[in-house]
Coordinates of C-alpha atoms in Angstrom, one line a residue:
M385 CA 46.8 -43.2 -5.0
A386 CA 48.8 -43.4 -1.7
V387 CA 45.0 -43.4 -0.3
A388 CA 43.9 -46.6 -2.6
A389 CA 47.0 -48.7 -1.8
T390 CA 45.8 -48.2 1.9
I391 CA 42.2 -48.9 1.3
A392 CA 43.0 -52.0 -1.2
P393 CA 44.6 -54.7 1.3
S394 CA 42.0 -53.6 4.1
A395 CA 39.0 -53.8 1.7
M396 CA 40.3 -57.9 0.8
E397 CA 40.5 -58.3 4.5
R398 CA 37.1 -57.2 5.2
L399 CA 35.9 -59.1 2.0
Y400 CA 37.4 -61.8 3.5
R401 CA 35.1 -61.4 6.5
A402 CA 32.1 -61.2 4.9
L403 CA 32.6 -64.1 2.3
E404 CA 32.7 -66.2 5.7
K405 CA 29.0 -65.1 6.4
P406 CA 25.9 -66.8 4.9
D407 CA 24.5 -63.3 5.5
P408 CA 26.9 -60.4 6.4
S409 CA 26.0 -57.2 7.9
Y410 CA 24.8 -54.4 6.0
L411 CA 27.0 -52.5 7.3
L412 CA 30.1 -54.4 6.5
I413 CA 28.1 -54.7 3.0
S414 CA 27.5 -51.3 2.3
G415 CA 31.3 -50.2 3.6
L416 CA 33.0 -52.9 1.4
E417 CA 30.6 -51.1 -1.6
R418 CA 31.7 -48.0 -0.7
D419 CA 35.3 -48.8 -0.9
A420 CA 35.9 -51.1 -3.8
K421 CA 33.7 -48.5 -6.1
S422 CA 36.6 -45.8 -4.8
L423 CA 39.1 -48.3 -6.3
L424 CA 37.9 -48.2 -9.8
S425 CA 39.6 -45.2 -11.1
T426 CA 42.9 -46.1 -9.5
P427 CA 45.8 -48.5 -10.4
N428 CA 43.9 -50.8 -7.5
N429 CA 40.8 -51.1 -10.1
A430 CA 41.2 -55.1 -9.9
V431 CA 40.8 -55.1 -6.4
G432 CA 37.7 -53.1 -7.0
Y433 CA 35.5 -55.0 -9.1
V434 CA 37.0 -58.2 -7.3
I435 CA 35.4 -56.9 -4.3
L436 CA 32.1 -55.8 -6.0
G437 CA 32.1 -59.2 -7.9
M438 CA 31.9 -61.2 -4.7
L439 CA 30.0 -59.2 -2.7
D440 CA 26.9 -59.7 -6.4
A441 CA 28.0 -63.9 -5.3
I442 CA 27.1 -63.0 -2.3
S443 CA 23.4 -61.2 -3.1
S444 CA 23.1 -64.2 -5.7
R445 CA 23.1 -61.2 -8.4
K446 CA 24.7 -63.5 -11.2
T447 CA 24.5 -60.7 -14.2
E448 CA 26.0 -58.2 -11.9
F449 CA 29.2 -60.8 -11.1
D450 CA 29.6 -61.2 -14.8
K451 CA 29.9 -58.0 -15.8
H452 CA 32.1 -57.3 -12.9
F453 CA 34.2 -60.1 -13.2
N454 CA 34.3 -59.8 -17.1
F455 CA 36.2 -56.5 -16.6
I456 CA 39.4 -58.2 -15.1
S457 CA 39.3 -61.9 -16.0
A458 CA 38.3 -63.9 -19.2
P459 CA 38.5 -67.7 -20.2
G460 CA 42.2 -68.1 -21.5
K461 CA 43.7 -65.0 -20.0
P462 CA 44.5 -66.5 -16.7
T463 CA 45.0 -63.5 -13.6
M464 CA 44.9 -63.8 -9.9
A465 CA 40.8 -62.7 -10.1
D466 CA 40.2 -66.3 -12.0
F467 CA 40.1 -67.9 -8.4
P468 CA 38.0 -65.6 -6.8
R469 CA 35.5 -65.6 -9.8
I470 CA 35.8 -69.6 -9.6
N471 CA 34.6 -69.6 -5.6
G472 CA 31.7 -66.8 -6.7
L473 CA 30.1 -69.3 -9.3
N474 CA 30.3 -72.2 -6.6
R475 CA 29.2 -69.9 -3.9
M476 CA 26.0 -69.0 -6.2
G477 CA 25.2 -72.3 -7.0
F478 CA 26.6 -72.3 -10.3
F479 CA 28.4 -75.8 -10.6
D480 CA 28.0 -76.7 -14.4
E481 CA 29.9 -73.2 -15.1
A482 CA 32.7 -73.0 -12.4
T483 CA 33.9 -76.9 -13.8
E484 CA 34.2 -75.3 -17.0
Y485 CA 35.6 -72.1 -16.6
L486 CA 38.3 -74.2 -14.2
K487 CA 39.1 -76.6 -17.4
Q488 CA 39.5 -73.6 -19.3
M489 CA 42.0 -72.1 -16.5
L490 CA 43.8 -75.7 -16.4
D491 CA 44.3 -75.6 -20.5
S492 CA 45.6 -72.1 -20.9
S493 CA 47.9 -72.3 -17.5
K494 CA 50.2 -74.0 -19.7
S495 CA 51.4 -70.1 -21.2
I496 CA 52.5 -69.1 -17.5
D497 CA 55.0 -69.6 -15.0
N498 CA 53.4 -67.8 -11.8
P499 CA 53.8 -70.4 -9.3
Y500 CA 51.7 -68.3 -6.8
Y501 CA 48.8 -69.1 -9.8
L502 CA 49.9 -72.5 -10.8
K503 CA 49.6 -73.4 -7.3
A504 CA 46.2 -72.5 -6.2
L505 CA 45.6 -73.8 -9.9
A506 CA 46.8 -77.4 -8.3
Q507 CA 44.7 -77.2 -5.1
I508 CA 41.4 -75.9 -6.5
G509 CA 42.0 -78.6 -9.6
M510 CA 42.4 -81.5 -7.1
M511 CA 39.0 -80.4 -5.2
Y512 CA 37.0 -80.3 -8.3
G513 CA 38.1 -83.8 -9.5
F514 CA 40.8 -82.7 -12.4
V515 CA 43.3 -85.0 -10.6
D516 CA 45.4 -85.9 -13.7
D517 CA 45.7 -82.1 -14.5
A518 CA 46.4 -80.8 -11.4
G519 CA 49.4 -83.7 -11.0
S520 CA 50.5 -81.8 -14.7
V521 CA 50.7 -78.4 -12.7
I522 CA 52.3 -80.1 -9.8
E523 CA 54.9 -81.6 -12.3
R524 CA 55.5 -77.9 -13.3
L525 CA 56.2 -76.6 -10.2
K526 CA 58.8 -79.6 -9.2
R527 CA 60.3 -78.7 -12.4
M528 CA 60.4 -75.2 -11.7
E529 CA 61.8 -75.7 -8.4
S530 CA 58.4 -74.0 -6.3
L531 CA 57.5 -76.8 -4.2
E532 CA 59.1 -77.2 -0.4
P533 CA 63.1 -78.4 -1.4
G534 CA 64.0 -81.6 0.8
S535 CA 60.1 -82.7 1.5
Q536 CA 57.1 -83.8 0.1
D537 CA 54.6 -80.4 -0.4
E538 CA 51.4 -80.6 0.7
L539 CA 49.8 -80.4 -2.7
E540 CA 51.6 -83.6 -4.6
K541 CA 51.0 -85.8 -1.2
I542 CA 47.0 -84.6 -1.6
Y543 CA 47.7 -85.4 -5.3
L544 CA 49.2 -89.2 -4.5
L545 CA 46.6 -89.9 -2.5
L546 CA 43.9 -89.2 -5.1
K547 CA 46.1 -91.3 -7.5
E548 CA 46.1 -94.1 -5.1
T549 CA 42.2 -94.0 -5.4
S550 CA 42.2 -95.6 -8.5
V551 CA 39.2 -93.3 -9.8
S552 CA 39.4 -91.4 -13.2
Q553 CA 39.7 -88.1 -13.4
A554 CA 36.3 -88.5 -15.4
A555 CA 34.7 -90.1 -12.4
M556 CA 36.0 -88.3 -9.6
I557 CA 34.9 -84.5 -11.7
D558 CA 31.2 -86.1 -12.0
A559 CA 31.4 -87.4 -8.5
V560 CA 32.5 -84.2 -7.0
L561 CA 29.5 -81.6 -9.2
A562 CA 26.9 -84.4 -8.3
A563 CA 27.8 -84.3 -4.5
K564 CA 27.8 -80.2 -4.7
K565 CA 24.4 -80.4 -6.7
L566 CA 22.9 -83.2 -4.0
L567 CA 23.7 -81.0 -1.1
A568 CA 22.4 -77.4 -2.9
E569 CA 18.8 -79.0 -3.8
K570 CA 19.1 -80.1 0.2
G571 CA 19.2 -76.2 1.0
L572 CA 22.8 -76.5 1.5
Q573 CA 25.3 -73.6 0.4
I574 CA 29.1 -74.9 0.4
P575 CA 31.5 -71.8 0.5
C576 CA 34.5 -73.9 0.7
Y577 CA 36.1 -77.2 0.7
S578 CA 39.1 -78.6 2.3
F579 CA 41.1 -81.9 2.5
G580 CA 41.4 -84.5 5.1
Y581 CA 43.8 -87.5 5.2
S582 CA 45.7 -89.2 6.5
V583 CA 49.1 -91.5 5.9
E584 CA 50.4 -92.9 9.1
Y585 CA 48.3 -96.3 8.8
D586 CA 45.9 -96.5 6.2
S587 CA 45.9 -94.6 3.0
F588 CA 43.1 -92.4 3.1
I589 CA 41.4 -88.9 1.7
E590 CA 38.4 -87.3 2.0
L591 CA 37.3 -84.3 0.0
K592 CA 35.0 -82.3 3.2
M593 CA 32.0 -80.1 1.4
L594 CA 31.8 -77.1 4.3
C595 CA 28.5 -76.4 4.5
F596 CA 26.8 -72.8 6.1
E597 CA 24.6 -75.0 8.2
T598 CA 24.4 -75.8 12.3
N599 CA 21.5 -78.1 12.3
L600 CA 23.5 -81.4 12.7
D601 CA 20.5 -83.4 11.9
R602 CA 20.4 -81.9 8.2
L603 CA 24.3 -82.0 8.0
A604 CA 23.8 -85.9 9.2
E605 CA 21.3 -86.4 6.3
A606 CA 23.5 -85.1 3.8
D607 CA 26.5 -86.8 5.2
E608 CA 24.5 -90.1 4.4
A609 CA 22.7 -88.7 1.4
L610 CA 25.9 -88.3 -0.3
S611 CA 27.4 -91.9 0.5
R612 CA 24.7 -93.3 -1.0
L613 CA 25.1 -91.2 -3.8
L614 CA 29.1 -92.4 -4.1
V615 CA 27.3 -95.7 -4.2
G616 CA 25.4 -95.5 -6.4
M617 CA 27.8 -94.2 -8.8
E618 CA 30.4 -97.1 -7.9
K619 CA 27.6 -99.2 -9.5
S620 CA 27.2 -96.8 -12.7
V621 CA 30.1 -94.9 -13.3
D622 CA 33.3 -96.1 -11.9
E623 CA 33.4 -98.8 -9.4
S624 CA 37.1 -97.5 -8.1
L625 CA 34.7 -94.9 -6.4
L626 CA 34.9 -97.3 -3.3
N627 CA 37.6 -95.7 -2.4
L628 CA 36.7 -92.0 -2.5
S629 CA 34.9 -90.2 0.4
I630 CA 33.4 -87.4 0.4
S631 CA 31.6 -85.3 3.3
C632 CA 29.8 -83.1 4.2
R633 CA 30.4 -80.8 7.3
P634 CA 29.6 -77.3 9.2
Y635 CA 32.0 -74.8 8.1
N636 CA 34.3 -73.1 9.9
P637 CA 36.4 -69.8 9.3
S638 CA 39.7 -71.2 10.3
Y639 CA 39.2 -73.5 6.6
G640 CA 39.4 -70.4 5.1
I641 CA 37.4 -69.3 2.0
G642 CA 38.4 -70.8 -1.4
G643 CA 37.0 -72.6 -4.0

């Protein structure tokens, strides 16, 4: 058991390194698979299933991915395994399913008081466009005194900037989902997202879609396509989308992995 407790954090650290690459090395993958399987009969079995599931996501093995995550997570039963599950669905391009699973996470979150889960949920909720739902989670965190006292927490700052756009939650969700699908159609894989913002002069917020792509011309073309997409949706869905910016940027490991 002591060996398993040592293997688990080391294996998770190596998994994060693997997820930062579009095609991790065979040596890294095989070592992770071996360690994950060794954890399945221990109290750290959830870590083993997360690793195996995310290795499935890297290789786009959707059926095996579902089997591994079904052992440790399910809609309506919040666990920390929910977040890698969302990450894996996103990585494989199952954007509709990831969005629906996140909606179920938000709906069932009212039954838990784990601040770590709720903070992560508010963050990913805003990245998927669930701004109003994320705001409700942030209000709960404030009542629980789980945000930084005496200063405006980063989560709340992002939430307020997103609300200033006046985009409805439904339109925000549609816009984020359409942007993901557009980039996927162009052959770009989005491992994670990041918010960029400014509050010093003009209030501004941007959702950066960080892609495994080094060809700057392809990224620039995709960025222009995202702008055209938002202009079109501004006319047909919600005129307030004029105030929302979604961009395509090259992935950098400093952003971490999530979403």
